[in-house]
Structures are given as C-alpha cells and as structure tokens.
Amino acid sequence: MSTPYPHLFTPITIGSISLPNRFVMGSMHTLLEEMEDGFTKTGAFFAERAKHGVGLMVTGGVGPNQAGRLADDEHTLEREQQVADHRLITTAVHNAGGKILMQILHPGRYGQHDKLVAPSAIRAPINKRVPHPLTDTEVEQTIEEFVNCARLAQSAGYDGVEIMGSEGYLINQFLAPCTNQRDDRWGGSVENRMRLAIEIVSRTRNAVGESFLLMYRISLLDLVENGCQWEDTVTLAKRLETAGVDVFNSGIGWHEARIPTIAHNVPAAAWSWATGKLRRELAIPIIATNRINTPEQAEAVLAAGDADLISMARPFLADPAFVAKAQNDSAAAINTCIGCNQACLDQIFRQQLCSCMVNPRACRETEAQPARTTAPKRIAVVGGGPAGLACAVTAAQRGHRVTLFEAANRIGGQFNLAATIPGKSDYAETIRYFRQQLIEHQVDVRLSHQVTTDELVAEGYKEVVLATGVTPRKPAIAGIDHPKVVDYQQLLEQQMEPGNRIAIIGAGGIGMDVAEYLCGREPDDQQAELNQFLDFWGVDRNTSVRGALKQPLAPKSERTIYLCQRQPGLPGKGVGLTTVWAHRLSLQKKGVQFVAEVSYDRIDDAGLHLSIDGEPRLLEVDQVINCSGQQAHNPLAETLAARGITCHSIGGAATADRLNAVRAIGEGTRIGDQL
C-alpha cells in the first residue's frame, strides 16, 4: 500500500538494527517503574506502542549509580539482581515486535537527593542543593559505573542504550564552561571537557561489542550563558562517532534554560534546523526531536534532509496507534498531542503517574478496559465541549447509540476559544480528532440545538449525560455591568473590537491567555512564525555564540495591558507547572503590567478603580475584560431527574471548581466506560 509519507516509511539500518520505519519513541519518565509491579506495567506500556508499529523505543532515564539517581526513589541499574526486572520490559517489547534501548541518565547537579555530584560545586538555578565536585578517582569510578550499567542492560535483553549527554545533565555539565571550572584533566580546555563523554562511549563500546546499539543524546543548543560552542559540539560528535556511537539523538536546551523548547507555544519542528546543521557534518544517522507532533511535520523534516529519524514521546502518549494510522493513510484518526504538558510532565513533576490530557488511558495499559456492550442503550449527551465529546465517542465506541446535542453551531466548546490564543492553535487538532471519531462511530450530532427536557423525554432517552460546561463568573464589583466590561468569551469569539488600553480582572490561566491574545497574533507563514519565535526568545540560528544565545528581539505590545489579581505573587498560580514560567516571561517581554494584591473598588466611565495597600489607583482603560473565573452551567439536571431520567453531570456541568481539560476529558471517558 502506498503511503503519503514515503520518507517516514523507508526502512533504515542503524548499527546492527534494522527498522521498518523512521519513528523513534523518545525517552520519557512516566513513574510507572515506581509503582507496584512497575516493570510489568512499563513493559505493557511500551508493548502497546510496539504492536502498532513503533520500531525503536527508549526507556525513561535509569541511573548508573546512587549519585546518578534523579531522586531518592528513582531506579538505578547497578547489580545483577536488578536484571530480571528489566527483562520484563524487554520481553514484552520483543514479543510485540519492537526494539528498545535503555537510557542511562546521570543528573549530576540536577539530582533531587543529598548525594548529588557535578564537575564543580556550582548549584543549579533549579535546585536548592550544592553538588559535591567529583574527584579524579570518582570520575573514573563514574565512567566504570556507566559501563557496568550498559553491560547489565545488555544482559537484560535491551537492544542498546542511549547515553544521555544533553539537557544539562552530568555529561553536559562536564562539557560546558559554565558548570565545569576544573583545572585537571577533566576541565579547562575543550579537549579535557570532552574527555568524560568520549571515555564513557569508548569504554562502553569495548564492553558490549559491536552488535549492541549505542545512541548518544547530544546537546545541539545548550541555550544557557557560557554553554558550548557549536564548533566544539561538531568536534565532539565526530570524536564520539569514532569512539563507537551508532546514532545521535538531538537534545535542545538545558532544564534551567529560560527558553521554551517543547511547550505548545513553540512552533512545529522548531529545532530541526539545528539537527540538519549537524547532520551535514556526520556519517552516521541523527534523530530530530521536540515539537514534531504529526506525520506531516515528521515527513517534512526528513524530506528537507534535516534528520534521518524522528523522535516523538508525548505524541505516543496521546495515540499509541500513531504509526499504524499514518501508514494506513488514516492520519485524521490520530489523537494528536497538543503540547499542553498538563497530564504528563506537570503530573510527573508532582510525583504523580503520567497520563495524557487527550488520552486518559495512557500509562494504564494493564488495567482492564470496558468491553463492548451486549445491551446497547439510547444515550443523549448534552454539550459538545471536551467532556461531552469524550463521553459521546467513548460510549459510541462501546456500541451504544449516542446523540450529541450542542447549542452552538460547532463542537469543541472552550477548546475553540483556546485555539484562538497565540501558541495554542494545536487545540483545534483535538476538535478535529473528535469530529472524525463522531463520524466513524455514527454519533448523531445535532448542532445549533438547545435541547429541552420535554424533547429528551419525548425521544425516549433513559440516560442523559449533561456536559453543558461553564459560563464566565461575574464578580461582585460595583459597575461590573458597565459597557466597558466584557467577558473573555465575548472577546475570544470576536464579538467586540478591543481598544488600546485594557485591564484584565483575574490572572489565572484564562487571564494570562487573554493577555497573550491581546498582545497580537502569530504570523500565518510557518517560516515567519519560526523566525519570530527565535528572535523573541534570543536563539542564535547562526550558532556563533556560546549556548546559541543572542540578544532577544521582543517588541512590546502596541496595547497597554494590565493583568490584575487579588492574591499576592506572580500571575498564573497553580497553572501549568512546567509551562507557566514561559507564559509569564512572554507577557513580561511584551510589556504586560502585573498588578497584584488589589481590591476592586468600582468600574465607571473613567476606568477601573483599585486599591493597593489601601491606596486608591485608577487604571484609565477602554475595556475591562472579566477573567475572574467560571461557574457551572447545568440547566437541565433538576428537571430531568424530576421526570425519572438517569442523569450524569460531568466537567463544568458537575462543578467549575478546579476545572481543566484533564478533568473534563477524564470524566467524559470514565462515564462513557460506565454507561
């Protein structure tokens, strides 16, 4: 069968491994390994992706020694007794037809424990602990522990290892002048700073032989002050190739870098130009990664000659069958990762099991899935936002006859508003996915239909799922009904033309999104969007400066925007643990003024009257945008219950408290499973 992605589905051999396609599932921590029976669950997680065509996968990072743990309870592979657990993973993957590498990761000064080490005693900005500087003897011991870890991985049945040399972890710390201030054979000159990486690779190759795959994750762009020079990175790559590396994976940015690299505001395939730049210097394959979420994007990177393979991690959380769907020319059926981080990285950083906002079943592969029903029901779902869509599709997949009622003229609910925010256009991909699923599973979709209790009773529905969502909450502020005041929904639906001076009431996630929206839209042209992004954040595409940094070109917004909140501190408290810093920094660069610890006095013709520390202040603005929260919208629950119809309220129809899309889609999926 022909495919629209010929480069993606061209077989390739790397080292001694032959792969049927160019997809790699990149390393990602899920915390499955830390659960009871975690290795079995991890094996099932990877096997689910392997059986759908992912040819090569990489585990989450495994420490080579105690100092090399990410945290106290994280796994290492140091002893023969640990090998049997890892065989549960490799056996499951091989039985499913896949290949898998184990990533060896030593965090160095990023470790969250009391034994962290580094080349020099320099504390990381994202860690409170100061690392112990390794002695010469300890460096030698660490190299041998890397080698031992690789040898044990080989014994466990892995097809190879990925040596983590990027993202600011230990090997990267030895390479960069900003973290390596040694004056012995491991520091000072670039040759000395490269020595650790080269010794680890060469000794590992000698220990495991030629048939065991060695992948090295190389930091192409450190994106930190006094990082590595591009010329030194090229030299390192060539020496590592000689030392025994079979394939390079590309790393972009350190974890402490103040430039977003994988968040949804990063353009598609934003870093493939750097992969292509190094590829032209190498004789072995290189893998492109970061913000490549669709087969079209992946195919374009390969067709441009910027990489030999494509690494994805979060997209395979969102849809385990991604590869099979692409190969069968069913890309419209792919449940696309939208780069939100809300249920994956945000949860992992809170030490919670990884999942996926658009696929709540991710990392739960060993849990029993609801069987197809033997007693189909006639079910009505009222509301076509994320919760209602998830419920309608899940119930229909199980064989129920589902009708979806939506008062608006399109499905998507709040996701339609999110997709209007610069950097969040991917939210439209989730709507596209659900639209395709509604068609495939023959859901009767009735748009522009304000359904009533009488209608639902007359049509004979015995169970109704209420997913009617939320409406903007109106705060108790004098003058809140003044003509200057509009709610965020009116603004984002373009029901009004914003003025030049605007105050936003509420600095949570919605308020920050509205501020970004008011600052201006991104260019329609993809190349212009990429150039604007790199200029805005100060990324040197010429790589002429250490760390690939340059002076940012961050033009201020043409509007005067005040982002106001009652509570102290920075805006966005509780919003997107791994992405909120980038949103704040973006708004600061654009000149948005944060106004905290305010009391709202009144709104009148003059503008928004505030009190800060008891002192009155007037914001002379053209509009006041109400982003002070949401309230549940559920007009049918009581009347349906009174008529004897079983009701299930989900998402915003249940409660607006702590509502987000993770909860909404999760509840919709769960109720769809239970019907």
XYZ file of C-alpha atoms in Angstrom:
675
model
C 0.000 0.000 0.000
C 1.337 3.417 -0.902
C 1.726 5.984 1.843
C 1.660 9.782 1.743
C 4.778 9.674 3.959
C 7.400 7.883 1.853
C 10.407 9.106 3.859
C 8.857 8.059 7.166
C 8.187 4.543 5.956
C 11.521 3.875 4.294
C 13.360 1.171 6.278
C 16.705 2.053 7.823
C 19.555 0.180 9.459
C 21.389 1.799 12.356
C 24.305 -0.127 13.753
C 23.186 -3.746 13.664
C 19.451 -2.962 13.990
C 17.107 -2.846 11.000
C 13.992 -0.731 11.473
C 10.827 -0.776 9.310
C 10.282 2.979 9.575
C 11.883 6.192 10.827
C 9.900 6.575 14.067
C 11.620 6.525 17.461
C 9.747 6.784 20.741
C 11.925 9.119 22.776
C 12.712 8.774 26.448
C 10.065 9.950 28.879
C 9.621 9.376 32.583
C 6.176 8.009 33.435
C 6.699 6.913 37.088
C 5.263 3.524 36.114
C 8.516 1.905 37.260
C 7.989 3.199 40.791
C 4.557 1.579 41.084
C 3.817 -1.859 42.474
C 4.619 -4.370 39.711
C 6.002 -1.373 37.847
C 8.252 -3.221 35.406
C 5.342 -5.316 34.154
C 3.296 -2.151 33.703
C 6.193 -0.432 31.944
C 6.574 -3.395 29.621
C 2.875 -3.258 28.756
C 3.158 0.485 28.115
C 5.944 0.037 25.574
C 4.472 -3.137 24.059
C 1.240 -1.286 23.268
C 3.235 1.161 21.125
C 5.430 -1.533 19.588
C 2.497 -3.599 18.358
C 1.223 -0.542 16.461
C 4.470 -0.083 14.570
C 6.900 1.993 16.652
C 10.124 0.267 15.662
C 12.532 1.677 18.250
C 11.829 2.974 21.748
C 13.895 4.430 24.579
C 13.075 3.995 28.259
C 12.998 6.728 30.843
C 16.361 7.521 32.358
C 17.989 4.898 34.598
C 20.816 5.912 36.921
C 24.195 4.145 36.720
C 24.872 4.547 40.454
C 23.389 6.003 43.630
C 24.611 9.530 42.905
C 23.092 9.142 39.449
C 19.509 8.844 40.662
C 17.099 11.599 39.713
C 15.567 11.326 43.196
C 15.784 9.053 46.236
C 13.128 6.623 44.986
C 14.230 6.546 41.334
C 15.670 3.404 39.791
C 19.275 2.542 39.037
C 20.771 -0.461 37.270
C 23.923 -1.357 39.199
C 23.624 -5.023 40.198
C 22.972 -8.343 38.518
C 19.986 -8.862 40.832
C 18.172 -5.985 39.109
C 18.405 -7.509 35.633
C 15.370 -9.796 35.955
C 13.038 -6.828 36.456
C 14.266 -5.194 33.264
C 13.749 -8.425 31.325
C 10.011 -7.965 31.915
C 10.237 -4.827 29.766
C 12.440 -6.190 27.004
C 10.488 -9.443 26.690
C 7.180 -7.589 26.377
C 8.567 -5.284 23.684
C 10.253 -8.040 21.691
C 7.104 -10.166 21.811
C 5.251 -7.193 20.319
C 7.796 -6.904 17.506
C 9.675 -3.823 18.714
C 13.196 -2.837 19.712
C 14.042 -0.958 22.881
C 17.039 0.902 24.303
C 17.599 1.751 27.936
C 18.586 5.339 28.612
C 21.465 5.789 31.049
C 20.972 9.143 32.729
C 23.111 10.695 35.432
C 21.547 14.004 36.540
C 24.653 15.442 38.159
C 23.716 18.674 39.904
C 20.055 18.249 38.895
C 19.633 15.303 41.285
C 16.928 15.711 43.915
C 18.743 13.932 46.739
C 21.628 14.515 49.135
C 24.305 12.646 47.153
C 24.314 14.781 44.032
C 27.645 15.350 42.317
C 28.954 17.525 39.494
C 32.200 18.605 37.852
C 32.297 21.681 40.110
C 30.494 22.812 43.257
C 28.097 25.123 41.395
C 24.436 24.981 42.390
C 21.869 24.697 39.593
C 19.309 27.540 39.479
C 16.542 24.935 39.643
C 17.957 23.060 42.647
C 18.480 24.139 46.236
C 21.365 21.727 46.809
C 25.046 22.388 46.106
C 26.712 19.376 44.446
C 29.869 17.635 45.593
C 32.646 18.134 42.985
C 33.851 14.754 41.776
C 37.462 13.890 42.453
C 39.602 12.358 39.713
C 39.114 8.928 41.283
C 35.355 9.468 41.490
C 35.201 10.494 37.827
C 36.954 7.273 36.861
C 34.578 5.282 39.063
C 31.581 7.032 37.479
C 32.774 6.086 33.985
C 33.064 2.452 35.028
C 29.578 2.594 36.522
C 28.209 3.852 33.197
C 29.927 0.907 31.512
C 28.601 -1.529 34.106
C 25.090 -0.160 33.647
C 25.304 -0.682 29.875
C 26.629 -4.212 30.326
C 23.732 -5.052 32.662
C 21.269 -3.536 30.184
C 22.679 -5.834 27.524
C 22.236 -8.796 29.867
C 18.611 -7.721 30.443
C 17.885 -8.023 26.731
C 17.875 -4.388 25.692
C 18.871 -3.803 22.072
C 21.168 -0.982 23.102
C 21.470 2.038 25.359
C 21.046 5.752 24.947
C 23.708 7.691 26.824
C 22.173 10.958 27.988
C 24.635 13.716 27.165
C 22.269 16.674 26.895
C 19.607 18.722 28.734
C 22.123 19.907 31.300
C 22.701 16.534 32.959
C 26.097 15.329 34.228
C 27.896 14.728 30.916
C 26.610 18.046 29.594
C 27.824 19.721 32.796
C 31.364 18.496 32.116
C 31.193 19.821 28.550
C 30.088 23.400 29.305
C 32.363 26.086 30.783
C 29.504 27.482 32.879
C 29.390 24.310 35.000
C 32.932 22.949 34.604
C 35.541 25.103 36.344
C 38.065 22.337 36.921
C 41.772 22.680 36.221
C 42.625 18.973 35.975
C 42.386 16.558 33.035
C 38.557 16.761 33.146
C 38.311 20.550 32.809
C 39.808 23.687 31.325
C 40.446 23.055 27.651
C 37.707 21.798 25.357
C 39.646 18.533 24.919
C 39.590 17.978 28.657
C 35.912 18.885 28.984
C 35.063 16.335 26.243
C 37.050 13.582 27.901
C 34.236 12.239 30.104
C 31.801 11.781 27.193
C 34.394 10.134 24.972
C 35.679 7.820 27.700
C 32.152 6.677 28.594
C 31.353 5.869 24.969
C 34.646 4.212 24.069
C 34.801 2.044 27.198
C 31.129 1.107 26.816
C 31.688 0.068 23.212
C 34.627 -2.105 24.254
C 32.495 -3.746 26.940
C 29.344 -4.501 24.921
C 30.780 -5.311 21.499
C 29.766 -4.119 18.046
C 26.233 -5.557 17.822
C 24.838 -3.594 20.789
C 23.391 -0.240 19.675
C 24.906 2.902 21.184
C 22.797 6.026 20.864
C 24.142 9.287 22.274
C 21.853 12.192 23.055
C 23.915 15.226 22.156
C 23.141 18.791 23.219
C 22.884 20.736 19.980
C 21.906 24.020 21.634
C 22.507 24.479 25.361
C 20.549 27.773 25.441
C 22.390 28.897 28.596
C 25.053 31.543 29.106
C 28.600 30.252 28.612
C 27.400 26.950 27.235
C 29.151 25.009 24.479
C 30.383 26.457 21.196
C 28.843 24.977 18.050
C 32.281 24.134 16.663
C 33.053 22.178 19.833
C 29.773 20.280 19.516
C 30.704 19.269 15.964
C 34.139 18.136 17.124
C 32.576 16.166 19.987
C 30.122 14.445 17.625
C 32.894 13.349 15.267
C 35.002 12.003 18.115
C 32.047 10.166 19.611
C 31.337 8.663 16.199
C 34.901 7.366 16.113
C 34.554 6.124 19.695
C 31.599 3.910 18.798
C 28.319 5.847 18.656
C 25.880 4.367 16.095
C 23.296 7.147 16.060
C 22.830 10.575 17.613
C 19.641 11.800 19.221
C 19.312 15.566 19.474
C 18.837 17.458 22.723
C 17.721 21.074 22.822
C 18.195 23.323 25.834
C 19.065 22.674 29.452
C 16.303 22.301 32.013
C 17.373 25.602 33.560
C 17.268 27.476 30.230
C 14.806 30.350 30.067
C 13.697 29.497 26.552
C 10.744 27.131 25.991
C 11.625 24.108 23.856
C 8.618 21.752 23.975
C 5.657 23.831 25.217
C 2.705 24.470 22.929
C 3.914 27.991 22.139
C 6.972 26.500 20.389
C 6.416 26.271 16.603
C 6.207 22.865 14.951
C 9.612 21.245 14.352
C 11.207 24.441 15.642
C 14.630 22.876 16.205
C 15.079 20.622 13.165
C 17.327 23.239 11.526
C 19.914 22.545 14.238
C 19.678 18.792 13.656
C 20.151 19.379 9.938
C 23.170 21.568 10.589
C 24.931 18.789 12.495
C 23.732 16.073 10.084
C 25.813 17.652 7.319
C 28.931 17.025 9.431
C 28.288 13.344 10.171
C 28.497 9.955 8.525
C 26.051 8.263 10.932
C 22.307 8.937 11.373
C 20.878 11.663 13.563
C 17.411 11.943 15.075
C 15.297 15.114 15.182
C 13.056 15.735 18.172
C 10.921 18.304 20.048
C 7.525 19.616 18.900
C 7.121 17.206 15.998
C 3.569 16.028 16.593
C 2.088 14.978 13.250
C 3.199 12.690 10.414
C 3.116 15.695 8.074
C 5.619 17.560 10.237
C 7.838 14.486 10.551
C 7.767 13.798 6.812
C 8.694 17.419 6.063
C 11.762 17.239 8.345
C 13.007 14.084 6.634
C 12.223 15.380 3.149
C 14.228 18.544 3.875
C 17.251 16.421 4.783
C 17.357 17.696 8.354
C 17.335 14.256 10.009
C 17.401 10.512 9.379
C 14.819 9.554 12.004
C 12.151 11.329 14.063
C 11.813 11.010 17.825
C 8.467 11.564 19.490
C 7.495 10.936 23.107
C 4.279 12.737 24.047
C 2.605 12.005 20.666
C 2.793 8.289 21.519
C 1.160 9.002 24.856
C -1.678 10.691 23.018
C -2.097 7.880 20.496
C -0.311 4.507 20.769
C -1.500 3.666 17.228
C 0.050 6.804 15.699
C 2.399 4.901 13.364
C -0.184 2.388 12.156
C -2.681 5.148 11.416
C -0.109 7.154 9.482
C 0.946 4.105 7.495
C -2.681 3.265 6.647
C -3.346 6.800 5.404
C -5.618 7.462 8.389
C -3.828 10.473 9.851
C -7.179 12.176 10.514
C -7.833 9.452 13.089
C -4.647 10.255 15.070
C -5.307 11.666 18.520
C -2.721 14.436 18.271
C -0.551 15.615 21.166
C -1.181 19.334 21.656
C 1.929 20.014 23.756
C -0.042 21.093 26.829
C 2.039 19.109 29.405
C -0.927 19.144 31.792
C -1.310 15.411 32.399
C 2.204 14.253 31.511
C 5.100 16.473 32.599
C 3.083 18.547 35.072
C 1.937 15.397 36.877
C 5.373 13.785 36.779
C 6.932 16.858 38.400
C 4.321 16.479 41.159
C 5.367 12.826 41.549
C 2.042 11.646 40.108
C 1.635 8.928 37.498
C 1.972 10.218 33.952
C -1.067 10.286 31.690
C -2.297 12.383 28.757
C -4.954 15.061 28.617
C -6.352 13.850 25.299
C -5.862 10.144 26.125
C -6.656 9.348 29.776
C -5.871 5.657 29.164
C -2.147 6.381 28.697
C 0.056 4.568 31.265
C -2.875 2.392 32.297
C -2.327 -0.392 29.778
C -2.612 -3.205 32.347
C -5.992 -2.011 33.615
C -8.998 -3.883 32.253
C -10.716 -1.911 29.504
C -14.529 -1.885 29.291
C -15.826 -4.459 26.870
C -18.171 -3.661 24.029
C -21.689 -3.611 25.429
C -24.064 -6.513 24.870
C -27.065 -4.309 25.699
C -26.871 -1.098 23.642
C -28.626 1.906 25.157
C -30.019 5.037 23.602
C -27.985 7.797 25.241
C -28.094 11.561 24.943
C -25.046 13.683 25.619
C -25.886 17.360 26.064
C -22.903 19.584 25.330
C -20.193 19.221 22.709
C -17.218 20.542 24.633
C -14.232 18.351 25.643
C -16.137 16.435 28.352
C -19.184 15.764 26.171
C -17.100 14.790 23.164
C -15.034 12.324 25.188
C -18.164 10.766 26.647
C -20.061 10.560 23.347
C -17.149 8.972 21.499
C -16.322 6.515 24.296
C -19.943 5.391 24.654
C -20.319 5.006 20.881
C -17.084 3.018 20.660
C -18.616 0.579 23.127
C -21.680 0.121 20.944
C -24.267 2.485 22.434
C -26.498 4.598 20.178
C -25.494 8.138 21.042
C -26.991 11.512 20.192
C -24.886 14.604 20.881
C -26.762 17.885 21.344
C -24.786 21.125 21.053
C -26.357 24.583 21.363
C -23.594 26.246 19.336
C -23.070 25.787 15.612
C -19.852 23.789 16.130
C -18.398 21.256 18.514
C -15.395 21.972 20.722
C -16.687 24.266 23.453
C -13.878 26.005 25.335
C -11.272 24.386 23.053
C -12.481 26.668 20.253
C -11.571 29.630 22.449
C -8.212 28.121 23.433
C -7.306 27.625 19.768
C -7.537 31.393 19.176
C -4.688 32.072 21.638
C -1.267 32.536 20.005
C 0.684 29.338 20.558
C -2.397 27.219 21.229
C -3.641 26.521 17.720
C -2.971 22.799 18.309
C -6.126 22.676 20.448
C -8.015 22.603 17.163
C -6.382 19.228 16.478
C -8.297 17.678 19.369
C -11.551 19.005 17.951
C -10.598 17.566 14.557
C -9.915 14.177 16.152
C -13.243 14.085 17.976
C -15.091 15.202 14.837
C -13.617 12.280 12.937
C -14.476 9.867 15.741
C -18.082 11.071 15.866
C -18.402 10.281 12.177
C -16.631 6.929 12.402
C -18.782 5.724 15.290
C -22.024 7.103 13.866
C -22.899 9.540 16.625
C -25.980 11.589 15.748
C -24.687 15.156 16.111
C -27.256 17.946 16.367
C -25.689 21.392 16.241
C -27.365 24.726 16.983
C -29.795 22.710 19.059
C -30.836 23.933 22.519
C -32.364 20.679 23.688
C -35.127 20.698 26.314
C -36.244 18.271 28.989
C -39.507 17.675 27.158
C -37.635 16.766 23.983
C -35.337 14.330 25.755
C -38.294 12.664 27.443
C -40.308 12.528 24.222
C -37.446 10.883 22.318
C -37.187 8.151 24.919
C -33.671 8.607 26.301
C -33.287 6.639 29.516
C -29.861 8.024 30.359
C -28.602 11.541 29.732
C -25.083 12.867 30.211
C -25.012 16.574 30.959
C -21.824 18.230 29.720
C -23.175 21.751 29.358
C -19.920 23.312 30.515
C -19.330 26.628 32.226
C -20.164 30.268 31.871
C -17.984 33.211 32.946
C -18.446 34.120 36.605
C -19.499 37.680 37.313
C -17.634 39.082 40.344
C -19.326 41.336 42.879
C -17.728 44.617 41.793
C -19.622 47.886 41.578
C -20.109 48.722 37.917
C -19.498 45.174 36.669
C -22.388 45.731 34.209
C -20.785 48.892 32.802
C -20.491 48.923 28.974
C -16.692 48.876 29.327
C -16.876 45.359 30.779
C -16.856 42.267 28.561
C -16.163 38.681 29.494
C -13.341 36.627 27.999
C -15.757 34.558 25.938
C -17.119 37.622 24.128
C -13.574 38.775 23.396
C -12.266 35.449 22.100
C -15.383 34.895 19.990
C -14.607 38.300 18.429
C -17.914 39.807 19.492
C -16.141 43.105 20.215
C -13.111 45.048 18.985
C -10.631 45.607 21.831
C -9.306 49.076 22.488
C -5.758 50.227 23.165
C -5.854 50.296 26.968
C -7.220 47.207 28.698
C -7.456 45.890 32.246
C -7.923 42.175 32.844
C -9.635 41.085 36.053
C -8.194 37.720 37.046
C -4.650 36.486 36.425
C -5.197 32.754 36.279
C -4.835 30.648 33.167
C -7.670 32.383 31.324
C -6.415 35.849 32.222
C -2.911 35.043 31.008
C -4.278 33.593 27.761
C -6.379 36.700 27.189
C -3.337 38.918 27.773
C -1.408 36.883 25.193
C -4.318 37.186 22.758
C -4.415 40.963 23.191
C -0.665 41.252 22.587
C -1.098 40.146 18.984
C -1.333 37.138 16.733
C 1.413 34.988 15.262
C 2.235 35.166 11.540
C 0.339 32.780 9.271
C 3.521 31.798 7.428
C 5.371 28.965 9.222
C 8.838 30.278 8.439
C 7.923 33.757 9.639
C 6.478 32.227 12.809
C 9.701 30.326 13.461
C 11.900 33.360 12.837
C 9.744 35.474 15.121
C 9.926 32.824 17.865
C 13.727 32.502 17.671
C 14.188 36.281 17.640
C 11.728 36.809 20.503
C 13.492 34.345 22.799
C 17.015 35.183 21.660
C 18.120 31.990 19.895
C 21.124 32.448 17.616
C 20.410 30.435 14.489
C 23.947 31.130 13.291
C 25.250 29.427 16.484
C 28.087 31.936 16.629
C 27.842 32.487 20.405
C 28.287 30.015 23.259
C 24.996 28.367 24.128
C 23.454 29.669 20.852
C 22.095 32.771 22.575
C 21.692 36.264 21.197
C 20.010 39.483 22.265
C 16.243 38.880 22.174
C 14.145 40.994 19.814
C 10.985 41.198 21.883
C 8.790 44.079 20.699
C 6.368 45.483 23.238
C 2.666 45.141 22.638
C 1.029 48.125 20.977
C -1.654 47.940 23.661
C -1.343 48.915 27.311
C -2.455 45.840 29.234
C -2.887 45.434 32.984
C -3.196 41.907 34.376
C -4.792 42.235 37.812
C -5.282 39.792 40.665
C -6.401 39.877 44.284
C -3.748 37.486 45.571
C -0.042 38.288 46.053
C 2.731 36.953 43.855
C 3.121 36.331 40.159
C 0.193 35.542 37.865
C -0.790 32.007 36.953
C -0.529 30.400 40.378
C -1.459 26.732 40.010
C -1.364 26.902 36.204
C 0.841 24.592 34.099
C 3.717 23.745 36.440
C 6.184 23.162 33.577
C 4.990 25.934 31.259
C 3.688 28.844 33.352
C 7.173 30.369 33.673
C 7.352 30.759 29.880
C 3.913 32.377 29.746
C 4.877 34.875 32.445
C 8.160 35.676 30.766
C 6.474 36.110 27.391
C 3.981 38.583 28.827
C 6.712 40.479 30.665
C 8.714 40.777 27.447
C 5.639 42.161 25.705
C 5.138 44.819 28.354
C 2.077 43.459 30.151
C 1.902 45.036 33.604
C 1.208 42.655 36.509
C -0.835 44.245 39.286
C -1.178 42.056 42.392
C -2.864 42.277 45.809
C -5.600 44.573 44.574
C -9.060 45.325 45.874
C -11.551 46.132 43.138
C -13.491 49.260 44.077
C -15.620 50.064 41.040
C -15.788 50.392 37.276
C -17.092 53.571 35.677
C -16.557 55.832 32.688
C -13.075 56.716 33.973
C -11.921 53.096 34.071
C -11.120 50.507 36.741
C -10.744 51.843 40.285
C -8.467 49.745 42.519
C -6.948 49.864 45.964
C -3.414 48.599 46.541
C -2.217 48.577 50.161
C -5.124 50.882 50.947
C -4.039 53.425 48.348
C -6.531 54.157 45.547
C -5.413 53.760 41.944
C -7.246 54.377 38.706
C -6.493 52.374 35.572
C -7.735 54.551 32.735
C -8.755 51.865 30.267
C -11.036 51.401 27.286
C -12.195 47.944 28.360
C -12.214 45.706 31.376
C -12.050 42.009 30.486
C -13.637 39.739 33.068
C -11.480 36.633 33.577
C -12.357 36.158 37.235
C -13.394 32.557 36.909
C -16.168 30.278 35.754
C -19.350 28.851 37.129
C -21.123 25.601 36.392
C -23.812 25.668 33.724
C -26.331 22.860 34.163
C -29.895 23.989 33.455
C -31.408 20.516 32.867
C -30.306 18.418 35.841
C -33.219 19.061 38.177
C -35.978 18.844 35.576
C -34.629 15.611 34.085
C -34.297 13.995 37.498
C -37.873 15.009 38.292
C -39.008 13.173 35.149
C -37.254 9.961 36.209
C -34.362 10.107 33.733
C -30.947 8.994 34.968
C -28.503 11.903 34.662
C -24.737 12.084 34.825
C -23.149 15.527 35.157
C -19.534 15.839 34.027
C -16.949 18.558 33.516
C -18.185 22.080 34.138
C -21.770 20.850 34.443
C -20.715 18.989 37.599
C -18.625 21.747 39.175
C -16.466 24.594 37.937
C -14.098 24.203 40.896
C -10.590 23.240 39.720
C -11.948 22.590 36.266
C -9.463 21.923 33.498
C -9.447 19.862 30.331
C -7.662 16.952 32.030
C -10.568 16.569 34.419
C -13.209 17.192 31.764
C -11.920 14.624 29.256
C -11.117 12.166 32.036
C -14.652 12.367 33.439
C -16.170 12.080 29.992
C -14.134 8.978 29.244
C -14.921 7.389 32.608
C -18.690 7.902 32.313
C -18.586 6.635 28.731
C -16.914 3.483 30.053
C -19.561 3.033 32.753
C -22.710 3.518 30.696
